[in-house]
mmCIF file of C-alpha atoms in Angstrom:
data_model
loop_
_atom_site.group_PDB
_atom_site.id
_atom_site.type_symbol
_atom_site.label_atom_id
_atom_site.label_comp_id
_atom_site.label_asym_id
_atom_site.label_seq_id
_atom_site.Cartn_x
_atom_site.Cartn_y
_atom_site.Cartn_z
ATOM 1 C CA MET G 26 -50.240 -2.032 3.248
ATOM 2 C CA SER G 27 -50.002 -5.792 2.640
ATOM 3 C CA LYS G 28 -47.133 -5.274 0.173
ATOM 4 C CA LEU G 29 -45.234 -3.409 2.869
ATOM 5 C CA ARG G 30 -45.783 -6.291 5.341
ATOM 6 C CA ILE G 31 -44.247 -8.706 2.850
ATOM 7 C CA ALA G 32 -41.439 -6.391 1.671
ATOM 8 C CA LEU G 33 -40.025 -5.472 5.099
ATOM 9 C CA PRO G 34 -39.397 -9.042 6.340
ATOM 10 C CA LEU G 35 -38.005 -9.989 2.927
ATOM 11 C CA LEU G 36 -35.627 -7.009 2.997
ATOM 12 C CA ALA G 37 -34.526 -7.877 6.543
ATOM 13 C CA ALA G 38 -33.860 -11.506 5.558
ATOM 14 C CA LEU G 39 -31.800 -10.460 2.528
ATOM 15 C CA THR G 40 -29.748 -8.102 4.682
ATOM 16 C CA LEU G 41 -28.974 -10.876 7.172
ATOM 17 C CA LEU G 42 -28.067 -13.395 4.482
ATOM 18 C CA GLY G 43 -25.915 -11.130 2.369
ATOM 19 C CA GLY G 44 -23.520 -9.394 4.714
ATOM 20 C CA CYS G 45 -22.208 -6.490 2.694
ATOM 21 C CA THR G 46 -18.562 -5.901 1.992
ATOM 22 C CA ALA G 47 -17.423 -2.292 2.132
ATOM 23 C CA THR G 48 -14.161 -1.159 0.558
ATOM 24 C CA ARG G 49 -12.722 2.324 0.346
ATOM 25 C CA VAL G 50 -9.669 2.965 -1.786
ATOM 26 C CA THR G 51 -7.580 6.053 -2.434
ATOM 27 C CA PRO G 52 -5.321 4.698 -5.221
ATOM 28 C CA LEU G 53 -1.578 5.179 -5.427
ATOM 29 C CA LYS G 54 -0.525 7.656 -8.124
ATOM 30 C CA THR G 55 3.283 7.519 -8.171
ATOM 31 C CA ALA G 56 5.921 5.698 -6.150
ATOM 32 C CA ALA G 57 9.101 3.670 -6.369
ATOM 33 C CA ASP G 58 9.109 0.027 -7.409
ATOM 34 C CA GLN G 59 10.515 -1.019 -4.013
ATOM 35 C CA MET G 60 8.756 -0.583 -0.680
ATOM 36 C CA CYS G 61 9.236 -1.701 2.891
ATOM 37 C CA ILE G 62 6.436 -3.336 4.844
ATOM 38 C CA GLU G 63 6.356 -2.479 8.536
ATOM 39 C CA GLU G 64 5.506 -5.645 10.451
ATOM 40 C CA ASN G 65 2.450 -5.376 12.670
ATOM 41 C CA PRO G 66 2.818 -8.016 15.426
ATOM 42 C CA LYS G 67 -0.773 -7.426 16.593
ATOM 43 C CA VAL G 68 -2.181 -8.906 13.372
ATOM 44 C CA GLN G 69 -3.225 -12.535 13.938
ATOM 45 C CA VAL G 70 -4.112 -13.279 10.277
ATOM 46 C CA SER G 71 -1.149 -15.527 9.436
ATOM 47 C CA ASP G 72 -1.340 -15.273 5.633
ATOM 48 C CA PHE G 73 -1.980 -11.515 5.432
ATOM 49 C CA VAL G 74 1.636 -10.431 4.772
ATOM 50 C CA PRO G 75 2.298 -13.088 2.088
ATOM 51 C CA VAL G 76 -0.941 -12.060 0.311
ATOM 52 C CA LEU G 77 0.133 -8.418 0.595
ATOM 53 C CA GLN G 78 3.606 -9.129 -0.828
ATOM 54 C CA GLU G 79 2.221 -11.227 -3.705
ATOM 55 C CA GLY G 80 -0.294 -8.506 -4.546
ATOM 56 C CA PHE G 81 2.375 -5.783 -4.647
ATOM 57 C CA ALA G 82 4.693 -8.026 -6.704
ATOM 58 C CA ARG G 83 1.870 -8.584 -9.197
ATOM 59 C CA HIS G 84 1.930 -4.820 -9.805
ATOM 60 C CA GLY G 85 5.725 -4.611 -10.166
ATOM 61 C CA ILE G 86 6.514 -3.504 -6.615
ATOM 62 C CA GLN G 87 9.069 -5.521 -4.645
ATOM 63 C CA THR G 88 8.634 -5.476 -0.877
ATOM 64 C CA GLN G 89 10.751 -6.307 2.143
ATOM 65 C CA LEU G 90 9.297 -6.976 5.594
ATOM 66 C CA TYR G 91 10.913 -5.177 8.566
ATOM 67 C CA SER G 92 10.091 -5.244 12.256
ATOM 68 C CA LYS G 93 11.704 -1.796 12.526
ATOM 69 C CA ILE G 94 11.928 0.359 9.404
ATOM 70 C CA PRO G 95 15.458 1.623 8.559
ATOM 71 C CA ARG G 96 14.455 5.148 7.529
ATOM 72 C CA ALA G 97 17.421 5.735 5.207
ATOM 73 C CA ASP G 98 16.758 2.531 3.238
ATOM 74 C CA CYS G 99 12.961 2.791 3.087
ATOM 75 C CA PRO G 100 11.562 5.968 1.573
ATOM 76 C CA TYR G 101 8.244 4.186 0.829
ATOM 77 C CA VAL G 102 6.602 2.256 3.653
ATOM 78 C CA VAL G 103 3.507 0.051 3.693
ATOM 79 C CA THR G 104 1.621 -0.303 6.978
ATOM 80 C CA TYR G 105 -1.334 -2.591 7.597
ATOM 81 C CA THR G 106 -3.882 -3.746 10.109
ATOM 82 C CA ALA G 107 -6.134 -6.793 9.883
ATOM 83 C CA ARG G 108 -8.679 -8.230 12.275
ATOM 84 C CA ARG G 109 -10.464 -11.525 12.474
ATOM 85 C CA SER G 110 -13.952 -12.342 13.648
ATOM 86 C CA TRP G 111 -15.246 -15.710 14.701
ATOM 87 C CA ASP G 112 -18.349 -17.664 13.669
ATOM 88 C CA MET G 113 -17.646 -21.401 13.993
ATOM 89 C CA ALA G 114 -14.182 -20.575 12.582
ATOM 90 C CA PRO G 115 -12.025 -17.437 12.411
ATOM 91 C CA TYR G 116 -12.229 -15.296 9.270
ATOM 92 C CA LEU G 117 -10.866 -11.940 8.076
ATOM 93 C CA SER G 118 -13.435 -9.211 8.762
ATOM 94 C CA THR G 119 -11.475 -5.930 8.603
ATOM 95 C CA ALA G 120 -8.217 -4.812 6.993
ATOM 96 C CA GLU G 121 -6.464 -1.565 6.154
ATOM 97 C CA ILE G 122 -3.399 -0.915 3.971
ATOM 98 C CA THR G 123 -1.598 2.441 3.910
ATOM 99 C CA ILE G 124 1.329 3.530 1.703
ATOM 100 C CA LEU G 125 3.518 6.284 3.150
ATOM 101 C CA GLY G 126 5.950 8.475 1.197
ATOM 102 C CA PRO G 127 9.448 9.747 2.030
ATOM 103 C CA ARG G 128 8.150 12.312 4.547
ATOM 104 C CA ARG G 129 5.837 9.607 5.968
ATOM 105 C CA GLN G 130 2.839 11.334 4.417
ATOM 106 C CA THR G 131 -0.071 9.157 3.277
ATOM 107 C CA LEU G 132 0.129 8.521 -0.480
ATOM 108 C CA ALA G 133 -2.574 5.867 -0.759
ATOM 109 C CA LYS G 134 -4.946 3.971 1.469
ATOM 110 C CA ALA G 135 -7.353 1.058 1.191
ATOM 111 C CA SER G 136 -9.751 -0.547 3.637
ATOM 112 C CA TYR G 137 -11.841 -3.714 3.616
ATOM 113 C CA HIS G 138 -14.720 -4.251 6.011
ATOM 114 C CA LEU G 139 -17.447 -6.866 6.354
ATOM 115 C CA ARG G 140 -20.547 -5.016 7.497
ATOM 116 C CA GLY G 141 -22.302 -6.816 10.308
ATOM 117 C CA LYS G 142 -19.299 -9.186 10.381
ATOM 118 C CA GLY G 143 -20.684 -10.860 7.280
ATOM 119 C CA GLY G 144 -24.121 -11.708 8.652
ATOM 120 C CA LEU G 145 -25.212 -15.175 7.569
ATOM 121 C CA SER G 146 -23.376 -14.961 4.267
ATOM 122 C CA LEU G 147 -21.101 -17.887 3.470
ATOM 123 C CA MET G 148 -18.763 -15.456 1.658
ATOM 124 C CA LYS G 149 -17.324 -14.318 4.988
ATOM 125 C CA TRP G 150 -15.289 -17.541 5.203
ATOM 126 C CA GLN G 151 -13.472 -16.877 1.931
ATOM 127 C CA GLY G 152 -9.697 -16.785 2.294
ATOM 128 C CA THR G 153 -7.568 -13.699 2.817
ATOM 129 C CA LYS G 154 -6.357 -13.778 -0.792
ATOM 130 C CA SER G 155 -9.832 -13.692 -2.338
ATOM 131 C CA LYS G 156 -10.822 -10.803 -0.067
ATOM 132 C CA ILE G 157 -7.669 -8.673 -0.254
ATOM 133 C CA ASP G 158 -6.450 -9.199 -3.870
ATOM 134 C CA PRO G 159 -9.230 -7.014 -5.380
ATOM 135 C CA VAL G 160 -8.455 -4.289 -2.831
ATOM 136 C CA ILE G 161 -4.720 -4.364 -3.682
ATOM 137 C CA ASP G 162 -5.536 -4.324 -7.405
ATOM 138 C CA GLU G 163 -7.682 -1.213 -6.991
ATOM 139 C CA LEU G 164 -5.022 0.406 -4.797
ATOM 140 C CA LEU G 165 -2.130 -0.140 -7.249
ATOM 141 C CA ALA G 166 -3.697 -0.514 -10.721
ATOM 142 C CA SER G 167 -2.995 3.010 -11.971
ATOM 143 C CA ALA G 168 0.294 3.675 -10.134
ATOM 144 C CA GLN G 169 3.208 5.138 -12.097
ATOM 145 C CA LEU G 170 6.341 3.452 -10.786
ATOM 146 C CA SER G 171 9.910 4.674 -10.979
ATOM 147 C CA SER G 172 12.834 2.310 -10.743
ATOM 148 C CA THR G 173 14.796 2.710 -7.527
ATOM 149 C CA ILE G 174 17.680 0.669 -8.956
ATOM 150 C CA ALA G 175 17.901 2.847 -12.076
ATOM 151 C CA GLN G 176 17.971 6.003 -9.966
ATOM 152 C CA GLN G 177 20.738 4.582 -7.772
ATOM 153 C CA ALA G 178 22.710 3.466 -10.846
ATOM 154 C CA ASP G 179 22.398 6.920 -12.401
ATOM 155 C CA SER G 180 23.734 8.558 -9.275
ATOM 156 C CA THR G 181 26.740 6.203 -9.022
ATOM 157 C CA HIS G 182 27.757 6.237 -12.702
ATOM 158 C CA GLU G 183 27.971 10.013 -13.015
ATOM 159 C CA PRO G 184 30.049 11.238 -10.067
ATOM 160 C CA ARG G 185 32.063 13.712 -12.174
ATOM 161 C CA LYS G 186 29.098 15.902 -13.128
ATOM 162 C CA SER G 187 28.560 19.091 -11.190
ATOM 163 C CA LEU G 188 25.572 19.446 -8.894
ATOM 164 C CA ASP G 189 23.891 21.798 -11.382
ATOM 165 C CA GLU G 190 24.302 19.277 -14.212
ATOM 166 C CA ARG G 191 22.906 16.480 -12.081
ATOM 167 C CA VAL G 192 19.917 18.585 -11.024
ATOM 168 C CA HIS G 193 19.304 19.416 -14.691
ATOM 169 C CA ASP G 194 19.431 15.684 -15.561
ATOM 170 C CA LEU G 195 17.005 14.961 -12.745
ATOM 171 C CA GLN G 196 14.583 17.591 -14.038
ATOM 172 C CA GLN G 197 14.641 15.950 -17.466
ATOM 173 C CA GLN G 198 13.392 12.647 -16.000
ATOM 174 C CA LYS G 199 9.881 14.096 -15.482
ATOM 175 C CA LEU G 200 9.360 12.319 -12.182
ATOM 176 C CA GLY G 201 6.326 12.778 -9.976
ATOM 177 C CA TYR G 202 6.629 15.330 -7.191
ATOM 178 C CA GLU G 203 7.457 12.835 -4.420
ATOM 179 C CA ASP G 204 9.999 10.910 -6.520
ATOM 180 C CA TYR G 205 11.638 14.147 -7.638
ATOM 181 C CA GLN G 206 11.903 15.470 -4.076
ATOM 182 C CA ARG G 207 13.424 12.201 -2.836
ATOM 183 C CA ALA G 208 15.923 12.076 -5.716
ATOM 184 C CA TYR G 209 16.780 15.768 -5.239
ATOM 185 C CA ARG G 210 17.467 15.269 -1.527
ATOM 186 C CA GLN G 211 19.632 12.261 -2.410
ATOM 187 C CA LEU G 212 21.641 14.421 -4.834
ATOM 188 C CA LEU G 213 22.202 17.046 -2.144
ATOM 189 C CA LEU G 214 23.323 14.428 0.377
ATOM 190 C CA GLU G 215 25.754 12.883 -2.132
ATOM 191 C CA HIS G 216 27.094 16.338 -3.000
ATOM 192 C CA GLN G 217 27.636 17.209 0.669
ATOM 193 C CA SER G 218 29.342 13.882 1.434
ATOM 194 C CA ALA G 219 31.658 14.284 -1.601
ATOM 195 C CA GLN G 220 32.931 17.652 -0.364
#
């Protein structure tokens, strides 16, 4: 019984001192190497978007920030939320990053959360970059990227091929499902506009 009396207060003190960080990540499998970030004006964490853009660039994905997403130019969209808490100074306590595909379906998602708002842990005051970079790395580390520029170049350099030949060429590229569907729709639109 005396061991229990010692263990319970010790466990409670450790829990208060070491506020736990919880992350959940559903990694990206395939996507294009260019994405649009939809600006979230409610986010008050001033360096969140630059950290997000640097993290995506580190994995070979170029991003462009838009206040309103031009649907035709942005088949892949990144949305985000981030919240601050305050304890003598503001600090990032919660964030979520979502990658949407051409039909605006969720392709990947990651969340960061300080349990108990960080408790008494000094780690809660770490910067946005040190908190979010590992989450972005886990989100994008195994992604297979296709070049948007190469796909656009292929479609502009071969206008004389028939639709069937172009579809056959597309099938030979062995793209992921989403990339194939987007490229196939693009072929159909180009074919219709050429007629």
